[in-house]
Amino acid sequence: MTDHVLIVDFGSQVTQLIARRVREAGVYSEIVPFQLAEDALDREGLKGIIFSGGPASVLEGQSPRAPQKAFEMGVPILGICYGQQTLCAQLGGRVELSDHREFGRAYVEVQKHCALFDGVWQAGESHQVWMSHGDRVVELPEGFEVFAASDGAPFAVAGDENRRYYTFMFHPEVVHTPDGAQLISNFVHNVCGCPGDWTMASFKTDAIARIRSQVGDGKVICGLSGGVDSSVAAVLIHEAIGDQLQCVFVDTGMMRANEADEVVSLFRGHYHIPLIHVHAADEFIGKLEGVSDPEKKRKIIGSTFIDVFEREANGIGGAQFLAQGTLYPDVIESVSFTGGPSVTIKSHHNVGGLPDRMNMDLVEPLRELFKDEVRVLGRELGLPEPFVARHPFPGPGLAIRIPGAISQEKLEILRKADAVYLDEIRKAGLYDAIWQAFAVLLPVQSVGVMGDSRTYDYVCALRAVTSTDGMTADYFHFDHEFLSGAATRIINEVKGINRVVYDITSKPPGTIEWE
């Protein structure tokens, strides 16, 4: 296995950001829940360990702990927030509940230079960081010293340079700690000795080799959803095994305008990849009739998707593998690390395996990548830029953008409104500045007057967010002129809508996706 840094997750809502910062430094990283960390420590190529933050208190009797084995391996360790507290407590230090809690922006005073500060911080300087703690370390383990302090955290940065153990009381992984990415980069390069040579080109080469090794001379069916993830997975697999791949595009009837035609054209016309186009809209919509609960919608769509694949697999015959565009966040969020609700959030992904009756093994070549990394891989594979840069579209599609029961009529109304909205965004030159934009057909109707007649039609909500990785997001700040123009076009061109609103809800860390 390639050189890597292992991140032991204690339940922080921003643990994934640690992995992102490490990868941005050109070093491969993996996240593992603390309960499973001991086995992961045996993996070849381990160069360093990072303990994440978490919601627990080390003062509680049953709070999470790091495997003792981590301290016996001689590899560098970085503890962040809760990670600092459990590291210090397990090595003989002392933690107590502070009467000076710190949540939000704070400033640390650099007292002494250490390897983490190279090219970033110098003794005597003050720097902004992002704190989130109630407990704090009040006594360091033997051999530790203080490198930086804040008003509420006298050991804001502390460590033992001989053992290569370092700790932060703040969160370097979030953007609110401006120098945090460089601090993490210094840890993985200067302390762990990682060369920083993990690139998407190297990932592509390794992934192709893994696919060939797994599949051999077998046949793979790839389930295309029409999104970037499954499309990149299909092109990568095709590059690895050629015509041993058979793509199946299930048209659920809940895709964006013209999207089905674009998928078919790309795979049949551009890549000449064998593709079966299954027109299954009536089947999906029929099973969703009268269903309002969003989680039930997901489960129905997921099970119907599998049913369709079973039929196609039986019709094709001889396929031993099913390929999916599962991503790393799907894998992470489908494991309840700390007993939370995340196991239900990704219920439309088969990240836990397929039903036994399908008698097929999964091929998931993207399960190590984050969303934006998939786009980089798509470019590495030569996919057209308009396709690679397309806004994310969840598997359940328009079904979850219609709160309440869906119908063919509602789908058509929403599809047209969404197309107008995206057209306005493209004309304004804003498409690439936005991570995701879409329309939502609200389950309410409004009385309005249009011309000389009274209407009673639906309300359409518009959403647009900025993000780099899809894990956190903030709403996009449109000007009033744009919103006025988009709303006017939707009301004039889409029969069934007489009112448009803009949703300014942000997506905080810890939420999974927009619905």
Short mmCIF file of N, CA, C and O in Angstrom, two decimals, residues 3 8 44 64 114 127 150 153 161 168 179 193 215 220 226 244 265 277 279 286 289 419 427 440 462 476 494 496 510:
data_model
loop_
_atom_site.label_atom_id
_atom_site.label_comp_id
_atom_site.label_asym_id
_atom_site.label_seq_id
_atom_site.Cartn_x
_atom_site.Cartn_y
_atom_site.Cartn_z
N ASP A 3 2.41 5.02 0.85
CA ASP A 3 2.61 5.72 2.11
C ASP A 3 1.35 6.51 2.45
O ASP A 3 0.77 7.17 1.58
N VAL A 8 -7.64 8.66 13.05
CA VAL A 8 -8.51 7.94 13.99
C VAL A 8 -9.65 8.89 14.37
O VAL A 8 -9.42 9.95 14.95
N GLU A 44 0.42 -1.71 5.74
CA GLU A 44 1.75 -1.35 5.22
C GLU A 44 1.75 0.10 4.75
O GLU A 44 0.79 0.59 4.16
N PRO A 64 -14.24 7.50 24.44
CA PRO A 64 -13.34 6.81 23.51
C PRO A 64 -11.87 7.00 23.86
O PRO A 64 -11.49 8.04 24.40
N CYS A 114 8.59 24.99 16.81
CA CYS A 114 8.60 23.52 16.66
C CYS A 114 8.47 23.19 15.19
O CYS A 114 8.25 24.08 14.35
N HIS A 127 -1.60 34.46 16.41
CA HIS A 127 -2.29 33.96 15.21
C HIS A 127 -3.71 33.51 15.53
O HIS A 127 -3.98 32.94 16.60
N SER A 150 -3.26 30.01 24.49
CA SER A 150 -4.33 31.01 24.37
C SER A 150 -4.87 31.30 25.76
O SER A 150 -4.50 30.63 26.74
N ALA A 153 -6.68 28.11 26.78
CA ALA A 153 -5.96 26.84 26.57
C ALA A 153 -4.47 27.09 26.73
O ALA A 153 -3.77 27.45 25.77
N GLU A 161 8.90 16.50 21.00
CA GLU A 161 9.57 16.40 19.70
C GLU A 161 10.46 15.18 19.60
O GLU A 161 10.72 14.70 18.48
N PHE A 168 -2.82 19.84 19.09
CA PHE A 168 -3.48 21.14 18.97
C PHE A 168 -4.75 21.12 19.81
O PHE A 168 -5.51 20.15 19.77
N ASP A 179 -3.90 29.43 8.90
CA ASP A 179 -2.65 28.73 8.62
C ASP A 179 -2.75 27.23 8.88
O ASP A 179 -1.74 26.52 8.84
N GLY A 193 7.64 12.60 7.29
CA GLY A 193 8.56 12.26 6.21
C GLY A 193 7.89 11.79 4.95
O GLY A 193 8.52 11.11 4.11
N VAL A 215 -10.95 -8.07 -11.41
CA VAL A 215 -11.91 -8.58 -12.40
C VAL A 215 -11.34 -9.74 -13.21
O VAL A 215 -12.08 -10.67 -13.56
N VAL A 220 -18.19 -7.10 -16.16
CA VAL A 220 -18.67 -6.12 -15.18
C VAL A 220 -19.87 -5.38 -15.75
O VAL A 220 -19.85 -4.93 -16.90
N GLY A 226 -26.25 8.63 -14.27
CA GLY A 226 -26.26 9.86 -15.04
C GLY A 226 -25.41 10.95 -14.44
O GLY A 226 -25.17 11.98 -15.05
N GLN A 244 -15.06 -5.77 -21.62
CA GLN A 244 -15.57 -6.63 -20.54
C GLN A 244 -16.60 -5.86 -19.70
O GLN A 244 -17.29 -6.44 -18.88
N SER A 265 -25.53 9.88 -25.26
CA SER A 265 -24.65 10.40 -26.32
C SER A 265 -23.18 10.29 -25.92
O SER A 265 -22.33 9.91 -26.74
N HIS A 277 -29.88 1.28 -22.38
CA HIS A 277 -30.69 2.37 -21.84
C HIS A 277 -32.04 1.79 -21.42
O HIS A 277 -32.85 1.42 -22.26
N HIS A 279 -35.61 2.31 -19.95
CA HIS A 279 -36.63 3.32 -19.71
C HIS A 279 -37.55 2.81 -18.60
O HIS A 279 -38.49 2.05 -18.84
N GLY A 286 -44.51 4.82 -10.41
CA GLY A 286 -45.63 4.02 -9.92
C GLY A 286 -45.41 3.56 -8.48
O GLY A 286 -46.33 3.61 -7.66
N GLU A 289 -45.87 6.40 -5.87
CA GLU A 289 -47.17 7.06 -5.80
C GLU A 289 -47.69 7.12 -4.37
O GLU A 289 -47.77 6.11 -3.67
N ALA A 419 -34.55 23.85 -15.27
CA ALA A 419 -33.84 24.14 -16.51
C ALA A 419 -33.73 25.64 -16.74
O ALA A 419 -32.68 26.16 -17.16
N LYS A 427 -26.06 31.89 -18.26
CA LYS A 427 -26.02 33.15 -19.00
C LYS A 427 -25.33 34.24 -18.19
O LYS A 427 -24.68 35.13 -18.75
N VAL A 440 -36.60 23.60 -6.17
CA VAL A 440 -37.39 22.69 -5.34
C VAL A 440 -38.85 23.08 -5.50
O VAL A 440 -39.19 24.27 -5.42
N LEU A 462 -35.59 28.26 -4.90
CA LEU A 462 -34.31 28.14 -5.60
C LEU A 462 -33.19 28.03 -4.57
O LEU A 462 -33.18 28.77 -3.58
N PHE A 476 -25.11 30.86 -1.99
CA PHE A 476 -24.49 31.77 -2.95
C PHE A 476 -25.20 33.12 -2.90
O PHE A 476 -26.42 33.19 -2.89
N VAL A 494 -43.11 28.66 -16.95
CA VAL A 494 -43.45 27.35 -16.37
C VAL A 494 -44.87 27.40 -15.82
O VAL A 494 -45.13 28.01 -14.78
N GLY A 496 -47.91 26.40 -13.80
CA GLY A 496 -48.06 25.65 -12.56
C GLY A 496 -47.30 26.28 -11.40
O GLY A 496 -47.42 25.84 -10.26
N GLY A 510 -21.11 18.29 9.07
CA GLY A 510 -21.83 17.20 9.71
C GLY A 510 -23.09 16.80 8.99
O GLY A 510 -23.57 15.69 9.14
#
